PDB file of N, CA and C in Angstrom:
ATOM      1  N   PRO A   9     -27.927  39.056 -10.314  1.00  0.00           N
ATOM      2  CA  PRO A   9     -27.188  38.134 -11.174  1.00  0.00           C
ATOM      3  C   PRO A   9     -27.572  38.250 -12.653  1.00  0.00           C
ATOM      4  N   GLY A  10     -28.775  38.720 -12.931  1.00  0.00           N
ATOM      5  CA  GLY A  10     -29.212  38.842 -14.317  1.00  0.00           C
ATOM      6  C   GLY A  10     -29.677  40.246 -14.623  1.00  0.00           C
ATOM      7  N   LEU A  11     -29.953  40.495 -15.890  1.00  0.00           N
ATOM      8  CA  LEU A  11     -30.468  41.803 -16.275  1.00  0.00           C
ATOM      9  C   LEU A  11     -31.956  41.882 -15.968  1.00  0.00           C
ATOM     10  N   GLY A  12     -32.468  43.065 -15.829  1.00  0.00           N
ATOM     11  CA  GLY A  12     -33.864  43.269 -15.474  1.00  0.00           C
ATOM     12  C   GLY A  12     -33.943  44.101 -14.219  1.00  0.00           C
ATOM     13  N   THR A  13     -35.129  44.390 -13.780  1.00  0.00           N
ATOM     14  CA  THR A  13     -35.283  45.247 -12.605  1.00  0.00           C
ATOM     15  C   THR A  13     -35.096  44.457 -11.316  1.00  0.00           C
ATOM     16  N   VAL A  14     -34.668  45.185 -10.302  1.00  0.00           N
ATOM     17  CA  VAL A  14     -34.487  44.625  -8.966  1.00  0.00           C
ATOM     18  C   VAL A  14     -35.374  45.427  -8.032  1.00  0.00           C
ATOM     19  N   LYS A  15     -36.200  44.725  -7.259  1.00  0.00           N
ATOM     20  CA  LYS A  15     -37.082  45.409  -6.316  1.00  0.00           C
ATOM     21  C   LYS A  15     -36.357  45.593  -4.993  1.00  0.00           C
ATOM     22  N   MET A  16     -36.228  46.850  -4.578  1.00  0.00           N
ATOM     23  CA  MET A  16     -35.556  47.176  -3.333  1.00  0.00           C
ATOM     24  C   MET A  16     -36.508  46.951  -2.155  1.00  0.00           C
ATOM     25  N   THR A  17     -35.952  46.952  -0.947  1.00  0.00           N
ATOM     26  CA  THR A  17     -36.752  46.721   0.251  1.00  0.00           C
ATOM     27  C   THR A  17     -37.912  47.702   0.371  1.00  0.00           C
ATOM     28  N   GLN A  18     -37.676  48.966  -0.004  1.00  0.00           N
ATOM     29  CA  GLN A  18     -38.706  49.990   0.096  1.00  0.00           C
ATOM     30  C   GLN A  18     -39.705  49.918  -1.059  1.00  0.00           C
ATOM     31  N   GLY A  19     -39.526  48.969  -1.983  1.00  0.00           N
ATOM     32  CA  GLY A  19     -40.450  48.804  -3.092  1.00  0.00           C
ATOM     33  C   GLY A  19     -40.019  49.465  -4.391  1.00  0.00           C
ATOM     34  N   LYS A  20     -38.988  50.293  -4.349  1.00  0.00           N
ATOM     35  CA  LYS A  20     -38.495  50.971  -5.541  1.00  0.00           C
ATOM     36  C   LYS A  20     -37.861  49.957  -6.496  1.00  0.00           C
ATOM     37  N   LEU A  21     -38.083  50.128  -7.805  1.00  0.00           N
ATOM     38  CA  LEU A  21     -37.469  49.274  -8.812  1.00  0.00           C
ATOM     39  C   LEU A  21     -36.221  49.948  -9.362  1.00  0.00           C
ATOM     40  N   VAL A  22     -35.132  49.196  -9.432  1.00  0.00           N
ATOM     41  CA  VAL A  22     -33.862  49.695  -9.941  1.00  0.00           C
ATOM     42  C   VAL A  22     -33.440  48.802 -11.097  1.00  0.00           C
ATOM     43  N   THR A  23     -32.956  49.417 -12.182  1.00  0.00           N
ATOM     44  CA  THR A  23     -32.470  48.658 -13.328  1.00  0.00           C
ATOM     45  C   THR A  23     -30.943  48.735 -13.358  1.00  0.00           C
ATOM     46  N   PRO A  24     -30.267  47.614 -13.119  1.00  0.00           N
ATOM     47  CA  PRO A  24     -28.800  47.616 -13.146  1.00  0.00           C
ATOM     48  C   PRO A  24     -28.273  47.875 -14.560  1.00  0.00           C
ATOM     49  N   ASP A  25     -27.107  48.491 -14.641  1.00  0.00           N
ATOM     50  CA  ASP A  25     -26.465  48.733 -15.931  1.00  0.00           C
ATOM     51  C   ASP A  25     -25.738  47.490 -16.439  1.00  0.00           C
ATOM     52  N   GLU A  26     -25.275  46.674 -15.540  1.00  0.00           N
ATOM     53  CA  GLU A  26     -24.505  45.474 -15.879  1.00  0.00           C
ATOM     54  C   GLU A  26     -24.983  44.314 -15.009  1.00  0.00           C
ATOM     55  N   ALA A  27     -24.549  43.109 -15.377  1.00  0.00           N
ATOM     56  CA  ALA A  27     -24.818  41.916 -14.576  1.00  0.00           C
ATOM     57  C   ALA A  27     -23.499  41.166 -14.406  1.00  0.00           C
ATOM     58  N   PHE A  28     -23.427  40.284 -13.441  1.00  0.00           N
ATOM     59  CA  PHE A  28     -22.194  39.548 -13.195  1.00  0.00           C
ATOM     60  C   PHE A  28     -21.732  38.763 -14.416  1.00  0.00           C
ATOM     61  N   PHE A  29     -22.670  38.233 -15.183  1.00  0.00           N
ATOM     62  CA  PHE A  29     -22.292  37.386 -16.311  1.00  0.00           C
ATOM     63  C   PHE A  29     -21.784  38.155 -17.527  1.00  0.00           C
ATOM     64  N   ASN A  30     -21.979  39.468 -17.581  1.00  0.00           N
ATOM     65  CA  ASN A  30     -21.548  40.197 -18.777  1.00  0.00           C
ATOM     66  C   ASN A  30     -20.562  41.335 -18.495  1.00  0.00           C
ATOM     67  N   THR A  31     -19.927  41.303 -17.331  1.00  0.00           N
ATOM     68  CA  THR A  31     -18.912  42.313 -17.021  1.00  0.00           C
ATOM     69  C   THR A  31     -17.865  41.694 -16.101  1.00  0.00           C
ATOM     70  N   ALA A  32     -16.752  42.386 -15.937  1.00  0.00           N
ATOM     71  CA  ALA A  32     -15.666  41.888 -15.092  1.00  0.00           C
ATOM     72  C   ALA A  32     -15.347  42.903 -14.000  1.00  0.00           C
ATOM     73  N   SER A  33     -14.983  42.417 -12.839  1.00  0.00           N
ATOM     74  CA  SER A  33     -14.680  43.308 -11.720  1.00  0.00           C
ATOM     75  C   SER A  33     -13.441  44.159 -11.989  1.00  0.00           C
ATOM     76  N   VAL A  34     -12.562  43.725 -12.884  1.00  0.00           N
ATOM     77  CA  VAL A  34     -11.352  44.507 -13.179  1.00  0.00           C
ATOM     78  C   VAL A  34     -11.675  45.834 -13.854  1.00  0.00           C
ATOM     79  N   LEU A  35     -12.883  45.996 -14.333  1.00  0.00           N
ATOM     80  CA  LEU A  35     -13.298  47.238 -14.975  1.00  0.00           C
ATOM     81  C   LEU A  35     -13.721  48.305 -13.960  1.00  0.00           C
ATOM     82  N   TYR A  36     -13.765  47.950 -12.696  1.00  0.00           N
ATOM     83  CA  TYR A  36     -14.215  48.853 -11.646  1.00  0.00           C
ATOM     84  C   TYR A  36     -13.092  49.113 -10.652  1.00  0.00           C
ATOM     85  N   ASP A  37     -13.151  50.243  -9.975  1.00  0.00           N
ATOM     86  CA  ASP A  37     -12.141  50.595  -8.982  1.00  0.00           C
ATOM     87  C   ASP A  37     -12.399  49.944  -7.628  1.00  0.00           C
ATOM     88  N   ALA A  38     -13.652  49.636  -7.356  1.00  0.00           N
ATOM     89  CA  ALA A  38     -14.019  49.082  -6.057  1.00  0.00           C
ATOM     90  C   ALA A  38     -15.308  48.286  -6.185  1.00  0.00           C
ATOM     91  N   VAL A  39     -15.576  47.480  -5.167  1.00  0.00           N
ATOM     92  CA  VAL A  39     -16.803  46.675  -5.120  1.00  0.00           C
ATOM     93  C   VAL A  39     -17.468  46.929  -3.776  1.00  0.00           C
ATOM     94  N   TYR A  40     -18.767  47.167  -3.797  1.00  0.00           N
ATOM     95  CA  TYR A  40     -19.547  47.320  -2.576  1.00  0.00           C
ATOM     96  C   TYR A  40     -20.601  46.221  -2.560  1.00  0.00           C
ATOM     97  N   VAL A  41     -20.646  45.458  -1.478  1.00  0.00           N
ATOM     98  CA  VAL A  41     -21.628  44.387  -1.319  1.00  0.00           C
ATOM     99  C   VAL A  41     -22.601  44.816  -0.228  1.00  0.00           C
ATOM    100  N   PRO A  42     -23.787  45.273  -0.609  1.00  0.00           N
ATOM    101  CA  PRO A  42     -24.744  45.738   0.400  1.00  0.00           C
ATOM    102  C   PRO A  42     -25.378  44.576   1.152  1.00  0.00           C
ATOM    103  N   GLY A  43     -25.927  44.898   2.288  1.00  0.00           N
ATOM    104  CA  GLY A  43     -26.680  43.906   3.030  1.00  0.00           C
ATOM    105  C   GLY A  43     -28.040  43.708   2.382  1.00  0.00           C
ATOM    106  N   GLY A  44     -28.848  42.919   2.991  1.00  0.00           N
ATOM    107  CA  GLY A  44     -30.188  42.656   2.468  1.00  0.00           C
ATOM    108  C   GLY A  44     -30.352  41.189   2.122  1.00  0.00           C
ATOM    109  N   ASN A  45     -31.584  40.818   1.853  1.00  0.00           N
ATOM    110  CA  ASN A  45     -31.900  39.418   1.583  1.00  0.00           C
ATOM    111  C   ASN A  45     -31.162  38.852   0.375  1.00  0.00           C
ATOM    112  N   GLY A  46     -30.880  39.689  -0.614  1.00  0.00           N
ATOM    113  CA  GLY A  46     -30.240  39.211  -1.836  1.00  0.00           C
ATOM    114  C   GLY A  46     -28.796  38.802  -1.666  1.00  0.00           C
ATOM    115  N   SER A  47     -28.131  39.323  -0.659  1.00  0.00           N
ATOM    116  CA  SER A  47     -26.717  39.019  -0.471  1.00  0.00           C
ATOM    117  C   SER A  47     -26.461  37.529  -0.292  1.00  0.00           C
ATOM    118  N   SER A  48     -27.257  36.876   0.522  1.00  0.00           N
ATOM    119  CA  SER A  48     -27.054  35.446   0.758  1.00  0.00           C
ATOM    120  C   SER A  48     -27.323  34.621  -0.499  1.00  0.00           C
ATOM    121  N   LYS A  49     -28.205  35.103  -1.344  1.00  0.00           N
ATOM    122  CA  LYS A  49     -28.505  34.392  -2.587  1.00  0.00           C
ATOM    123  C   LYS A  49     -27.331  34.424  -3.560  1.00  0.00           C
ATOM    124  N   LEU A  50     -26.488  35.454  -3.448  1.00  0.00           N
ATOM    125  CA  LEU A  50     -25.347  35.580  -4.359  1.00  0.00           C
ATOM    126  C   LEU A  50     -24.314  34.484  -4.157  1.00  0.00           C
ATOM    127  N   LEU A  51     -24.277  33.870  -2.991  1.00  0.00           N
ATOM    128  CA  LEU A  51     -23.332  32.793  -2.740  1.00  0.00           C
ATOM    129  C   LEU A  51     -23.559  31.621  -3.686  1.00  0.00           C
ATOM    130  N   ASN A  52     -24.786  31.454  -4.153  1.00  0.00           N
ATOM    131  CA  ASN A  52     -25.118  30.373  -5.077  1.00  0.00           C
ATOM    132  C   ASN A  52     -24.960  30.778  -6.542  1.00  0.00           C
ATOM    133  N   GLU A  53     -24.510  31.987  -6.787  1.00  0.00           N
ATOM    134  CA  GLU A  53     -24.301  32.488  -8.150  1.00  0.00           C
ATOM    135  C   GLU A  53     -22.806  32.470  -8.457  1.00  0.00           C
ATOM    136  N   ALA A  54     -22.382  31.526  -9.275  1.00  0.00           N
ATOM    137  CA  ALA A  54     -20.957  31.363  -9.581  1.00  0.00           C
ATOM    138  C   ALA A  54     -20.342  32.643 -10.139  1.00  0.00           C
ATOM    139  N   ASP A  55     -21.073  33.363 -10.978  1.00  0.00           N
ATOM    140  CA  ASP A  55     -20.544  34.594 -11.560  1.00  0.00           C
ATOM    141  C   ASP A  55     -20.312  35.663 -10.492  1.00  0.00           C
ATOM    142  N   ALA A  56     -21.171  35.727  -9.503  1.00  0.00           N
ATOM    143  CA  ALA A  56     -21.020  36.706  -8.421  1.00  0.00           C
ATOM    144  C   ALA A  56     -19.823  36.352  -7.545  1.00  0.00           C
ATOM    145  N   VAL A  57     -19.676  35.084  -7.222  1.00  0.00           N
ATOM    146  CA  VAL A  57     -18.543  34.629  -6.414  1.00  0.00           C
ATOM    147  C   VAL A  57     -17.239  34.920  -7.155  1.00  0.00           C
ATOM    148  N   HIS A  58     -17.210  34.634  -8.458  1.00  0.00           N
ATOM    149  CA  HIS A  58     -16.023  34.907  -9.277  1.00  0.00           C
ATOM    150  C   HIS A  58     -15.722  36.402  -9.319  1.00  0.00           C
ATOM    151  N   PHE A  59     -16.751  37.228  -9.477  1.00  0.00           N
ATOM    152  CA  PHE A  59     -16.614  38.686  -9.552  1.00  0.00           C
ATOM    153  C   PHE A  59     -15.911  39.216  -8.300  1.00  0.00           C
ATOM    154  N   ILE A  60     -16.373  38.797  -7.141  1.00  0.00           N
ATOM    155  CA  ILE A  60     -15.802  39.268  -5.878  1.00  0.00           C
ATOM    156  C   ILE A  60     -14.389  38.721  -5.689  1.00  0.00           C
ATOM    157  N   GLY A  61     -14.192  37.449  -5.987  1.00  0.00           N
ATOM    158  CA  GLY A  61     -12.862  36.852  -5.865  1.00  0.00           C
ATOM    159  C   GLY A  61     -11.844  37.522  -6.764  1.00  0.00           C
ATOM    160  N   GLU A  62     -12.228  37.795  -8.001  1.00  0.00           N
ATOM    161  CA  GLU A  62     -11.338  38.471  -8.944  1.00  0.00           C
ATOM    162  C   GLU A  62     -11.048  39.905  -8.509  1.00  0.00           C
ATOM    163  N   ALA A  63     -12.038  40.570  -7.951  1.00  0.00           N
ATOM    164  CA  ALA A  63     -11.817  41.934  -7.457  1.00  0.00           C
ATOM    165  C   ALA A  63     -10.727  41.928  -6.396  1.00  0.00           C
ATOM    166  N   PHE A  64     -10.781  40.958  -5.490  1.00  0.00           N
ATOM    167  CA  PHE A  64      -9.755  40.874  -4.455  1.00  0.00           C
ATOM    168  C   PHE A  64      -8.389  40.566  -5.060  1.00  0.00           C
ATOM    169  N   LYS A  65      -8.340  39.636  -5.984  1.00  0.00           N
ATOM    170  CA  LYS A  65      -7.070  39.255  -6.611  1.00  0.00           C
ATOM    171  C   LYS A  65      -6.430  40.420  -7.370  1.00  0.00           C
ATOM    172  N   HIS A  66      -7.249  41.346  -7.847  1.00  0.00           N
ATOM    173  CA  HIS A  66      -6.747  42.497  -8.584  1.00  0.00           C
ATOM    174  C   HIS A  66      -6.608  43.742  -7.691  1.00  0.00           C
ATOM    175  N   CYS A  67      -6.575  43.503  -6.385  1.00  0.00           N
ATOM    176  CA  CYS A  67      -6.339  44.567  -5.387  1.00  0.00           C
ATOM    177  C   CYS A  67      -7.364  45.697  -5.453  1.00  0.00           C
ATOM    178  N   LYS A  68      -8.601  45.355  -5.738  1.00  0.00           N
ATOM    179  CA  LYS A  68      -9.672  46.356  -5.712  1.00  0.00           C
ATOM    180  C   LYS A  68     -10.152  46.511  -4.270  1.00  0.00           C
ATOM    181  N   ALA A  69     -10.552  47.701  -3.905  1.00  0.00           N
ATOM    182  CA  ALA A  69     -11.146  47.907  -2.586  1.00  0.00           C
ATOM    183  C   ALA A  69     -12.502  47.205  -2.561  1.00  0.00           C
ATOM    184  N   ILE A  70     -12.791  46.545  -1.452  1.00  0.00           N
ATOM    185  CA  ILE A  70     -14.060  45.827  -1.307  1.00  0.00           C
ATOM    186  C   ILE A  70     -14.672  46.231   0.024  1.00  0.00           C
ATOM    187  N   ALA A  71     -15.914  46.657  -0.014  1.00  0.00           N
ATOM    188  CA  ALA A  71     -16.634  47.032   1.204  1.00  0.00           C
ATOM    189  C   ALA A  71     -17.933  46.242   1.264  1.00  0.00           C
ATOM    190  N   ALA A  72     -18.360  45.934   2.473  1.00  0.00           N
ATOM    191  CA  ALA A  72     -19.614  45.208   2.660  1.00  0.00           C
ATOM    192  C   ALA A  72     -20.213  45.596   3.997  1.00  0.00           C
ATOM    193  N   ASP A  73     -21.528  45.513   4.069  1.00  0.00           N
ATOM    194  CA  ASP A  73     -22.187  45.712   5.353  1.00  0.00           C
ATOM    195  C   ASP A  73     -23.280  44.677   5.549  1.00  0.00           C
ATOM    196  N   ASP A  74     -23.615  44.479   6.795  1.00  0.00           N
ATOM    197  CA  ASP A  74     -24.665  43.554   7.212  1.00  0.00           C
ATOM    198  C   ASP A  74     -24.526  42.186   6.534  1.00  0.00           C
ATOM    199  N   GLU A  75     -25.529  41.727   5.804  1.00  0.00           N
ATOM    200  CA  GLU A  75     -25.476  40.404   5.186  1.00  0.00           C
ATOM    201  C   GLU A  75     -24.367  40.296   4.140  1.00  0.00           C
ATOM    202  N   GLY A  76     -23.967  41.399   3.577  1.00  0.00           N
ATOM    203  CA  GLY A  76     -22.862  41.406   2.629  1.00  0.00           C
ATOM    204  C   GLY A  76     -21.554  40.963   3.275  1.00  0.00           C
ATOM    205  N   VAL A  77     -21.386  41.259   4.572  1.00  0.00           N
ATOM    206  CA  VAL A  77     -20.208  40.816   5.317  1.00  0.00           C
ATOM    207  C   VAL A  77     -20.163  39.297   5.341  1.00  0.00           C
ATOM    208  N   GLU A  78     -21.291  38.685   5.586  1.00  0.00           N
ATOM    209  CA  GLU A  78     -21.350  37.220   5.624  1.00  0.00           C
ATOM    210  C   GLU A  78     -20.988  36.618   4.270  1.00  0.00           C
ATOM    211  N   LEU A  79     -21.378  37.280   3.197  1.00  0.00           N
ATOM    212  CA  LEU A  79     -21.031  36.827   1.856  1.00  0.00           C
ATOM    213  C   LEU A  79     -19.511  36.885   1.662  1.00  0.00           C
ATOM    214  N   LEU A  80     -18.881  37.976   2.056  1.00  0.00           N
ATOM    215  CA  LEU A  80     -17.426  38.084   1.935  1.00  0.00           C
ATOM    216  C   LEU A  80     -16.726  37.016   2.760  1.00  0.00           C
ATOM    217  N   LYS A  81     -17.222  36.763   3.960  1.00  0.00           N
ATOM    218  CA  LYS A  81     -16.622  35.745   4.815  1.00  0.00           C
ATOM    219  C   LYS A  81     -16.694  34.363   4.170  1.00  0.00           C
ATOM    220  N   ALA A  82     -17.734  34.115   3.398  1.00  0.00           N
ATOM    221  CA  ALA A  82     -17.897  32.822   2.736  1.00  0.00           C
ATOM    222  C   ALA A  82     -17.042  32.707   1.471  1.00  0.00           C
ATOM    223  N   ILE A  83     -16.738  33.832   0.831  1.00  0.00           N
ATOM    224  CA  ILE A  83     -16.029  33.805  -0.450  1.00  0.00           C
ATOM    225  C   ILE A  83     -14.519  33.982  -0.290  1.00  0.00           C
ATOM    226  N   LEU A  84     -14.103  34.957   0.497  1.00  0.00           N
ATOM    227  CA  LEU A  84     -12.682  35.295   0.596  1.00  0.00           C
ATOM    228  C   LEU A  84     -11.976  34.452   1.650  1.00  0.00           C
ATOM    229  N   PRO A  85     -10.684  34.185   1.436  1.00  0.00           N
ATOM    230  CA  PRO A  85      -9.916  33.480   2.473  1.00  0.00           C
ATOM    231  C   PRO A  85      -9.895  34.303   3.758  1.00  0.00           C
ATOM    232  N   GLU A  86      -9.783  33.635   4.895  1.00  0.00           N
ATOM    233  CA  GLU A  86      -9.821  34.340   6.179  1.00  0.00           C
ATOM    234  C   GLU A  86      -8.757  35.430   6.264  1.00  0.00           C
ATOM    235  N   ALA A  87      -7.563  35.183   5.749  1.00  0.00           N
ATOM    236  CA  ALA A  87      -6.491  36.178   5.790  1.00  0.00           C
ATOM    237  C   ALA A  87      -6.868  37.426   4.996  1.00  0.00           C
ATOM    238  N   ALA A  88      -7.655  37.271   3.943  1.00  0.00           N
ATOM    239  CA  ALA A  88      -8.060  38.412   3.111  1.00  0.00           C
ATOM    240  C   ALA A  88      -9.002  39.344   3.861  1.00  0.00           C
ATOM    241  N   LEU A  89      -9.750  38.812   4.789  1.00  0.00           N
ATOM    242  CA  LEU A  89     -10.739  39.610   5.511  1.00  0.00           C
ATOM    243  C   LEU A  89     -10.091  40.693   6.369  1.00  0.00           C
ATOM    244  N   ASN A  90      -8.825  40.518   6.698  1.00  0.00           N
ATOM    245  CA  ASN A  90      -8.107  41.508   7.501  1.00  0.00           C
ATOM    246  C   ASN A  90      -7.219  42.405   6.650  1.00  0.00           C
ATOM    247  N   SER A  91      -7.360  42.325   5.330  1.00  0.00           N
ATOM    248  CA  SER A  91      -6.561  43.149   4.425  1.00  0.00           C
ATOM    249  C   SER A  91      -6.980  44.608   4.513  1.00  0.00           C
ATOM    250  N   ILE A  92      -6.051  45.491   4.183  1.00  0.00           N
ATOM    251  CA  ILE A  92      -6.320  46.920   4.239  1.00  0.00           C
ATOM    252  C   ILE A  92      -7.480  47.314   3.338  1.00  0.00           C
ATOM    253  N   GLY A  93      -7.593  46.714   2.171  1.00  0.00           N
ATOM    254  CA  GLY A  93      -8.612  47.104   1.206  1.00  0.00           C
ATOM    255  C   GLY A  93      -9.965  46.459   1.399  1.00  0.00           C
ATOM    256  N   VAL A  94     -10.146  45.661   2.434  1.00  0.00           N
ATOM    257  CA  VAL A  94     -11.429  45.001   2.697  1.00  0.00           C
ATOM    258  C   VAL A  94     -12.048  45.652   3.929  1.00  0.00           C
ATOM    259  N   ILE A  95     -13.194  46.275   3.735  1.00  0.00           N
ATOM    260  CA  ILE A  95     -13.862  47.019   4.813  1.00  0.00           C
ATOM    261  C   ILE A  95     -15.222  46.382   5.077  1.00  0.00           C
ATOM    262  N   MET A  96     -15.440  45.960   6.307  1.00  0.00           N
ATOM    263  CA  MET A  96     -16.698  45.304   6.663  1.00  0.00           C
ATOM    264  C   MET A  96     -17.280  45.974   7.900  1.00  0.00           C
ATOM    265  N   THR A  97     -18.593  46.185   7.880  1.00  0.00           N
ATOM    266  CA  THR A  97     -19.247  46.786   9.037  1.00  0.00           C
ATOM    267  C   THR A  97     -20.695  46.300   9.090  1.00  0.00           C
ATOM    268  N   HIS A  98     -21.296  46.499  10.212  1.00  0.00           N
ATOM    269  CA  HIS A  98     -22.718  46.222  10.400  1.00  0.00           C
ATOM    270  C   HIS A  98     -23.395  47.553  10.729  1.00  0.00           C
ATOM    271  N   SER A  99     -24.571  47.773  10.216  1.00  0.00           N
ATOM    272  CA  SER A  99     -25.288  49.036  10.427  1.00  0.00           C
ATOM    273  C   SER A  99     -25.413  49.375  11.907  1.00  0.00           C
ATOM    274  N   SER A 100     -25.550  48.377  12.727  1.00  0.00           N
ATOM    275  CA  SER A 100     -25.710  48.632  14.153  1.00  0.00           C
ATOM    276  C   SER A 100     -24.436  49.226  14.759  1.00  0.00           C
ATOM    277  N   ASN A 101     -23.295  49.091  14.060  1.00  0.00           N
ATOM    278  CA  ASN A 101     -22.034  49.634  14.571  1.00  0.00           C
ATOM    279  C   ASN A 101     -21.756  51.050  14.094  1.00  0.00           C
ATOM    280  N   LEU A 102     -22.610  51.585  13.231  1.00  0.00           N
ATOM    281  CA  LEU A 102     -22.397  52.915  12.707  1.00  0.00           C
ATOM    282  C   LEU A 102     -22.942  53.964  13.657  1.00  0.00           C
ATOM    283  N   ILE A 103     -22.292  55.106  13.709  1.00  0.00           N
ATOM    284  CA  ILE A 103     -22.745  56.185  14.587  1.00  0.00           C
ATOM    285  C   ILE A 103     -23.655  57.097  13.797  1.00  0.00           C
TER     286      ILE A 103
END
């Protein structure tokens, strides 16, 4: 949600180029919501919820896995979850 480094599960530090509060989803072709502990925290971030909602409204492809799926289910209308451009999976379902 903010600028600065993000510690990944494996301990690696990643510095995002943008944050939800200073960019718009319309500037991107697609949105990917990864799983992990941080996904559930994004539900409480108004800018993140707006980012994902706007991406859907602008017909951007949206993909999510694991905990990210739960985030999409909480943000998008139920009918949107079955849209062609919304792809959801769980790692356990991958071959």
